[in-house]
PDB file of C-alpha atoms and ligand atoms in Angstrom:
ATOM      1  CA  UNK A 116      91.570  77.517 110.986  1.00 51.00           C
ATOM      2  CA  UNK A 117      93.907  79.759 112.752  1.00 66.00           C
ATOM      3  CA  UNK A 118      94.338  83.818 111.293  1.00 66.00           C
ATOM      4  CA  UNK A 119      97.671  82.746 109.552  1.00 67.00           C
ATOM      5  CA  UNK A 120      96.359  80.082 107.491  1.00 67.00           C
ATOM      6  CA  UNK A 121      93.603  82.496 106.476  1.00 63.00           C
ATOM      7  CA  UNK A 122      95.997  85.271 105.438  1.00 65.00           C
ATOM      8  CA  UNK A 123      97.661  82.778 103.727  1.00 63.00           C
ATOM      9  CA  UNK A 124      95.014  81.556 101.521  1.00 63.00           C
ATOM     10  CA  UNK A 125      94.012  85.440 100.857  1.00 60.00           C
ATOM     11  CA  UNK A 126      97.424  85.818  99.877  1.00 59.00           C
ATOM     12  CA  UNK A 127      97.149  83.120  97.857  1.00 62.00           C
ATOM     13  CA  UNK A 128      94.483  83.944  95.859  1.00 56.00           C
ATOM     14  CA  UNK A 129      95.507  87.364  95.300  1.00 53.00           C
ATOM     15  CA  UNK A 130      99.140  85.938  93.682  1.00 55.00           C
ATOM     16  CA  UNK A 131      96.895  83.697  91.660  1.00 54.00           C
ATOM     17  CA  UNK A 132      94.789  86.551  90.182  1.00 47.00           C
ATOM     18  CA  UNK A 133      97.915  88.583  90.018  1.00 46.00           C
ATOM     19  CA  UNK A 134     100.130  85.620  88.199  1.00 46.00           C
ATOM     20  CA  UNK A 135      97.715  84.614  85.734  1.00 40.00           C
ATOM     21  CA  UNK A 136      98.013  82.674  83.244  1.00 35.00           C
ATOM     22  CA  UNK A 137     102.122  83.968  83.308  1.00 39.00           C
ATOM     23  CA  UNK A 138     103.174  82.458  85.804  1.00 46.00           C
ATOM     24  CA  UNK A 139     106.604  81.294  84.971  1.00 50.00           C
ATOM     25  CA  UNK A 140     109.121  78.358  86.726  1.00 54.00           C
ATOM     26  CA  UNK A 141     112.516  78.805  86.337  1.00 54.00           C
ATOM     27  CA  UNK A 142     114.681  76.570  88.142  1.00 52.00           C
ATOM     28  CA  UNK A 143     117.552  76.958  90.138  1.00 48.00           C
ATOM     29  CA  UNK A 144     121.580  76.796  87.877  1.00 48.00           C
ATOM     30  CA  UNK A 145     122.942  73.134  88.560  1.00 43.00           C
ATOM     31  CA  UNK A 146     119.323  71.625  88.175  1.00 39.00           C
ATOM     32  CA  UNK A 147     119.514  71.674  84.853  1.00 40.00           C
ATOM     33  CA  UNK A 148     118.221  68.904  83.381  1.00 42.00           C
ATOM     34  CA  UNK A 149     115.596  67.541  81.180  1.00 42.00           C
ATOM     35  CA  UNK A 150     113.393  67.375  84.542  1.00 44.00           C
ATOM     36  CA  UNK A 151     111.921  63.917  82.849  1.00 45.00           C
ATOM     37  CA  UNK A 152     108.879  62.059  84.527  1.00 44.00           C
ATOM     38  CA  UNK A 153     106.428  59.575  83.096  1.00 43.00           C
ATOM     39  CA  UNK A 154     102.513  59.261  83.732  1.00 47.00           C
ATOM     40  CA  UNK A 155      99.819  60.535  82.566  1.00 47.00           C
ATOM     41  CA  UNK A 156      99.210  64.555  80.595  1.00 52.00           C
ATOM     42  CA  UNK A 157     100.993  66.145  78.448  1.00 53.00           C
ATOM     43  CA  UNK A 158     104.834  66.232  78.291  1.00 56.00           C
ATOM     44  CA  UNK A 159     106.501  69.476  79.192  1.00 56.00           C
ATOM     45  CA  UNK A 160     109.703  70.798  80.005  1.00 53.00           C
ATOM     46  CA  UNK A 161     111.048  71.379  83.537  1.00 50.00           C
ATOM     47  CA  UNK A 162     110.530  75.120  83.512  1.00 50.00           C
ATOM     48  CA  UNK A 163     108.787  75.976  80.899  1.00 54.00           C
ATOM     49  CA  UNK A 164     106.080  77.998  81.442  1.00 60.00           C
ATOM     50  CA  UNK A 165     102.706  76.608  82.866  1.00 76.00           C
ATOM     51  CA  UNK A 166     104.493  73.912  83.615  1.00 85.00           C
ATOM     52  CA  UNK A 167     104.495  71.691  86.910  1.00 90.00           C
ATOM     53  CA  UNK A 168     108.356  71.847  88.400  1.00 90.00           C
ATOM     54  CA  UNK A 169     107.432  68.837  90.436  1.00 93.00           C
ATOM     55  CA  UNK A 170     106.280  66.461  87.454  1.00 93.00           C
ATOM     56  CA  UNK A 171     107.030  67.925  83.974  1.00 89.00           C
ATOM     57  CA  UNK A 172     103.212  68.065  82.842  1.00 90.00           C
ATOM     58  CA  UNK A 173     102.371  70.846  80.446  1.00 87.00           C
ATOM     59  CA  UNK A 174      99.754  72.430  82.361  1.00 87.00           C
ATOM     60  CA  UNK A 175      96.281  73.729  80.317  1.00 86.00           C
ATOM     61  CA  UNK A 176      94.966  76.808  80.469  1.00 84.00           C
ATOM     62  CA  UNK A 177      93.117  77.264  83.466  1.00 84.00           C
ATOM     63  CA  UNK A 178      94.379  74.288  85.704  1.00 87.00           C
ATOM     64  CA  UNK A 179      96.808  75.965  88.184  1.00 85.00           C
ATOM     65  CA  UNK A 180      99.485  74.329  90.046  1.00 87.00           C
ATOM     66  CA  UNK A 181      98.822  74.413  94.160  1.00 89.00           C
ATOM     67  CA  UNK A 182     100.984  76.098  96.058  1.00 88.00           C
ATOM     68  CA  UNK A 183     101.386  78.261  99.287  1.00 88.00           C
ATOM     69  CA  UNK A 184     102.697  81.705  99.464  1.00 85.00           C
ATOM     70  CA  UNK A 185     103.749  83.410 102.576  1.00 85.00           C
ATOM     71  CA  UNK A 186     104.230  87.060 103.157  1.00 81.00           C
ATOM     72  CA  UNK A 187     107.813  88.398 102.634  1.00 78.00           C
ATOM     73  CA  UNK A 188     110.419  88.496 105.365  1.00 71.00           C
ATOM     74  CA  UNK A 189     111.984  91.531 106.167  1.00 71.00           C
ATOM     75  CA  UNK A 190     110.820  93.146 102.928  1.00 69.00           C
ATOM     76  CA  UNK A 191     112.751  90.561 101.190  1.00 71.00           C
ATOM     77  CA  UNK A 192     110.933  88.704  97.958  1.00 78.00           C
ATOM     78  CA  UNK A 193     108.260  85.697  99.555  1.00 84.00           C
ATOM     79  CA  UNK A 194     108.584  82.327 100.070  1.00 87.00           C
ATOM     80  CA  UNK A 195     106.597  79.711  98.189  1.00 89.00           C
ATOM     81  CA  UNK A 196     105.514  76.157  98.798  1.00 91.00           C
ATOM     82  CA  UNK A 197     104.642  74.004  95.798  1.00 92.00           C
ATOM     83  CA  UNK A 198     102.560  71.196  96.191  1.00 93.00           C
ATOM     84  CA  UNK A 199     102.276  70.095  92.867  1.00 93.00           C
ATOM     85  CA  UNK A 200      99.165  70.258  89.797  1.00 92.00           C
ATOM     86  CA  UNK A 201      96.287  67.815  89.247  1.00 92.00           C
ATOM     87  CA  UNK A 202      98.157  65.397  87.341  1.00 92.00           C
ATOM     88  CA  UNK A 203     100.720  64.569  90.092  1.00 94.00           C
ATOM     89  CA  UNK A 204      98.607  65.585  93.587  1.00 93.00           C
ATOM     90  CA  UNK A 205      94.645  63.992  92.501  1.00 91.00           C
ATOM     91  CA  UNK A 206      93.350  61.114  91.315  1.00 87.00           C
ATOM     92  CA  UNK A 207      94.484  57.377  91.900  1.00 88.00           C
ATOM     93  CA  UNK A 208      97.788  56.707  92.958  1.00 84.00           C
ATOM     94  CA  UNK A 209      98.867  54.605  90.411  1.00 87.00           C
ATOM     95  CA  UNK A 210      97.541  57.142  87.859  1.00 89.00           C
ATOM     96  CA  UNK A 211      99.146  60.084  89.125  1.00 92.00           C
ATOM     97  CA  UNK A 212     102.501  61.171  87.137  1.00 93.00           C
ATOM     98  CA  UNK A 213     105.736  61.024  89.444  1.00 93.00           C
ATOM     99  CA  UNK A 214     106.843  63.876  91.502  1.00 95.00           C
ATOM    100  CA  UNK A 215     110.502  64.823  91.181  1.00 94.00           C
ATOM    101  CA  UNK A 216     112.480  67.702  92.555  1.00 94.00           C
ATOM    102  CA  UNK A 217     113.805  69.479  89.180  1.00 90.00           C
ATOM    103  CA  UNK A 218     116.581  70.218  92.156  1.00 91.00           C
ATOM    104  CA  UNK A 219     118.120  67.297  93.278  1.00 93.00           C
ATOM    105  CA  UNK A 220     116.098  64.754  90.579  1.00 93.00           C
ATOM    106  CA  UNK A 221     114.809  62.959  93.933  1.00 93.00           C
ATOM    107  CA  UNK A 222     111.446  61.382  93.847  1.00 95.00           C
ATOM    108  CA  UNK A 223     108.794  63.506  96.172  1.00 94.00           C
ATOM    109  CA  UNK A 224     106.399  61.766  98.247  1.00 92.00           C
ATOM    110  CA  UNK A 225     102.787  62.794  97.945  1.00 88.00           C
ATOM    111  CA  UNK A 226     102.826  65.297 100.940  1.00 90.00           C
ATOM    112  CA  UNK A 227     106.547  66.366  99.658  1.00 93.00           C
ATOM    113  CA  UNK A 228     107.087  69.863  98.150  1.00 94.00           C
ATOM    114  CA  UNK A 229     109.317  72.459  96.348  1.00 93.00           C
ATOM    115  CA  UNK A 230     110.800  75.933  98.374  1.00 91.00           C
ATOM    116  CA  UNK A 231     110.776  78.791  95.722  1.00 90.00           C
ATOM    117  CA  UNK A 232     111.207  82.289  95.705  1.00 87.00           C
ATOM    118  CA  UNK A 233     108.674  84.419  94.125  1.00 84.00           C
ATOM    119  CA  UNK A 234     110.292  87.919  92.399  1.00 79.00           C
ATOM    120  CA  UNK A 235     107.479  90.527  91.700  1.00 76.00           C
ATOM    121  CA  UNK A 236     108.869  93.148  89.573  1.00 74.00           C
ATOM    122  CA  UNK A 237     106.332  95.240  87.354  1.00 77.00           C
ATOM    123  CA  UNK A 238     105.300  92.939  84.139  1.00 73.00           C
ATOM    124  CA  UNK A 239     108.404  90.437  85.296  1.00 71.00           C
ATOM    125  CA  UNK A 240     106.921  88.443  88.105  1.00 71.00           C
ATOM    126  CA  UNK A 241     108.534  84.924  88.005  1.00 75.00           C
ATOM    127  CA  UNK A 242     108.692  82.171  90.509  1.00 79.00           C
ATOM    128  CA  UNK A 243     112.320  80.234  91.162  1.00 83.00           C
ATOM    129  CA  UNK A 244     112.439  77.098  92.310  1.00 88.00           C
ATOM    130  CA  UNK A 245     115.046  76.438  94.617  1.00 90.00           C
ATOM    131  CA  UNK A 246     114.597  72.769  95.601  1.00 92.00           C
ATOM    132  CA  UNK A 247     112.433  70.383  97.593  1.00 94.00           C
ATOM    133  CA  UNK A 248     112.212  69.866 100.933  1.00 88.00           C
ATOM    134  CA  UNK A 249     115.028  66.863 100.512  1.00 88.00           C
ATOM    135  CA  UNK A 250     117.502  69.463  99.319  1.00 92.00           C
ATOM    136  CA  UNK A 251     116.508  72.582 100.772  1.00 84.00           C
ATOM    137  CA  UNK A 252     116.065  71.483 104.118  1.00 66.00           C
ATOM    138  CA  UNK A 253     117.730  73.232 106.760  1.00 60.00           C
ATOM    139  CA  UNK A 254     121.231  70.994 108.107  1.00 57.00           C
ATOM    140  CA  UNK A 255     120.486  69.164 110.648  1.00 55.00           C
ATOM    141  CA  UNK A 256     123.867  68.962 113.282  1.00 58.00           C
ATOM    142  CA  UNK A 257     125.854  65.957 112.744  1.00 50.00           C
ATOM    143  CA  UNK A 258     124.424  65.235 109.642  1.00 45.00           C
TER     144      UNK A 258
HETATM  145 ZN1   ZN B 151     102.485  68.072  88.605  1.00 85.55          ZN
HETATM  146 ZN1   ZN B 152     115.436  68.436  95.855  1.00 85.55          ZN
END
C-alpha cells in the first residue's frame, strides 16, 4: 500500500465521521430524473438524502455508501469517487440492484463509478454528483 492510498483512506474516514449521518447527494441540473433502478432494498429517490446516486436504494442508518475522497486541488473543494452502497457493490450478482449514473442514466459496470464534488461549508457540507466515469471522462482526441 503506497503513502497515497493511506492518506486517502485517513481522509476518508475523517469525511465519514465528519459527514455523518448528513451526508447529502444532490445531483448535477440536466440529470434530473426519477434516477429509477430495480433490485433489491428499499426504494429511494435519486438524491435524496442517504441515498445511493448510483442505484436509488434508500440507505439505513448506519450503512454508508463507499466512496474515495482525495485532498483538494489548489485549495479548490475535493474530488470524490463513488463506488456505490451494499445493495448495488456486495452480495450475488444477480441480487445486487442496478447501477446507473443519475448523470447520463447509463448502466455502471461493477468496477464503474460516479466523479462528485464535495462542498464543506460550516453545517452545509453536501456532496454533488457530477457524473460517472462514462460522462465525465476526460475527451479523448478524435472522439
Ligand atoms: Zn447503491
Ligand atoms: Zn454518466
Amino acid at each position: 500500500m503506497g503513502l497515497l492510498e493511506i492518506l486517502i483512506f485517513l481522509i476518508l474516514g475523517s469525511v465519514l465521521l465528519a459527514f455523518g449521518y448528513t451526508l447529502f447527494f444532490r445531483i448535477s441540473p440536466g440529470g434530473r430524473g426519477r434516477g429509477k433502478a430495480e433490485g433489491p432494498g428499499i426504494e429511494g429517490q435519486a438524491g435524496d438524502p442517504q441515498t445511493c446516486p448510483v442505484c436509488a436504494a434508500r440507505l439505513p442508518p448506519g450503512v454508508l455508501v463507499k466512496s474515495a475522497v482525495y485532498p483538494p486541488v489548489n485549495g479548490t473543494d475535493r474530488l470524490m469517487h463513488i463506488m456505490g452502497c451494499p445493495f448495488c457493490l456486495e452480495g450475488e450478482a444477480e441480487k445486487r440492484r442496478r447501477r446507473v449514473c443519475p448523470v447520463c442514466h447509463k448502466p455502471l459496470g461493477d468496477n464503474d463509478y460516479l466523479f462528485a464534488r464535495v462542498f464543506e461549508r460550516p453545517g452545509k457540507s453536501h456532496v454533488h454528483v457530477l457524473g460517472c466515469i462514462n460522462c465525465r471522462r476526460p475527451r479523448v482526441r478524435g472522439g
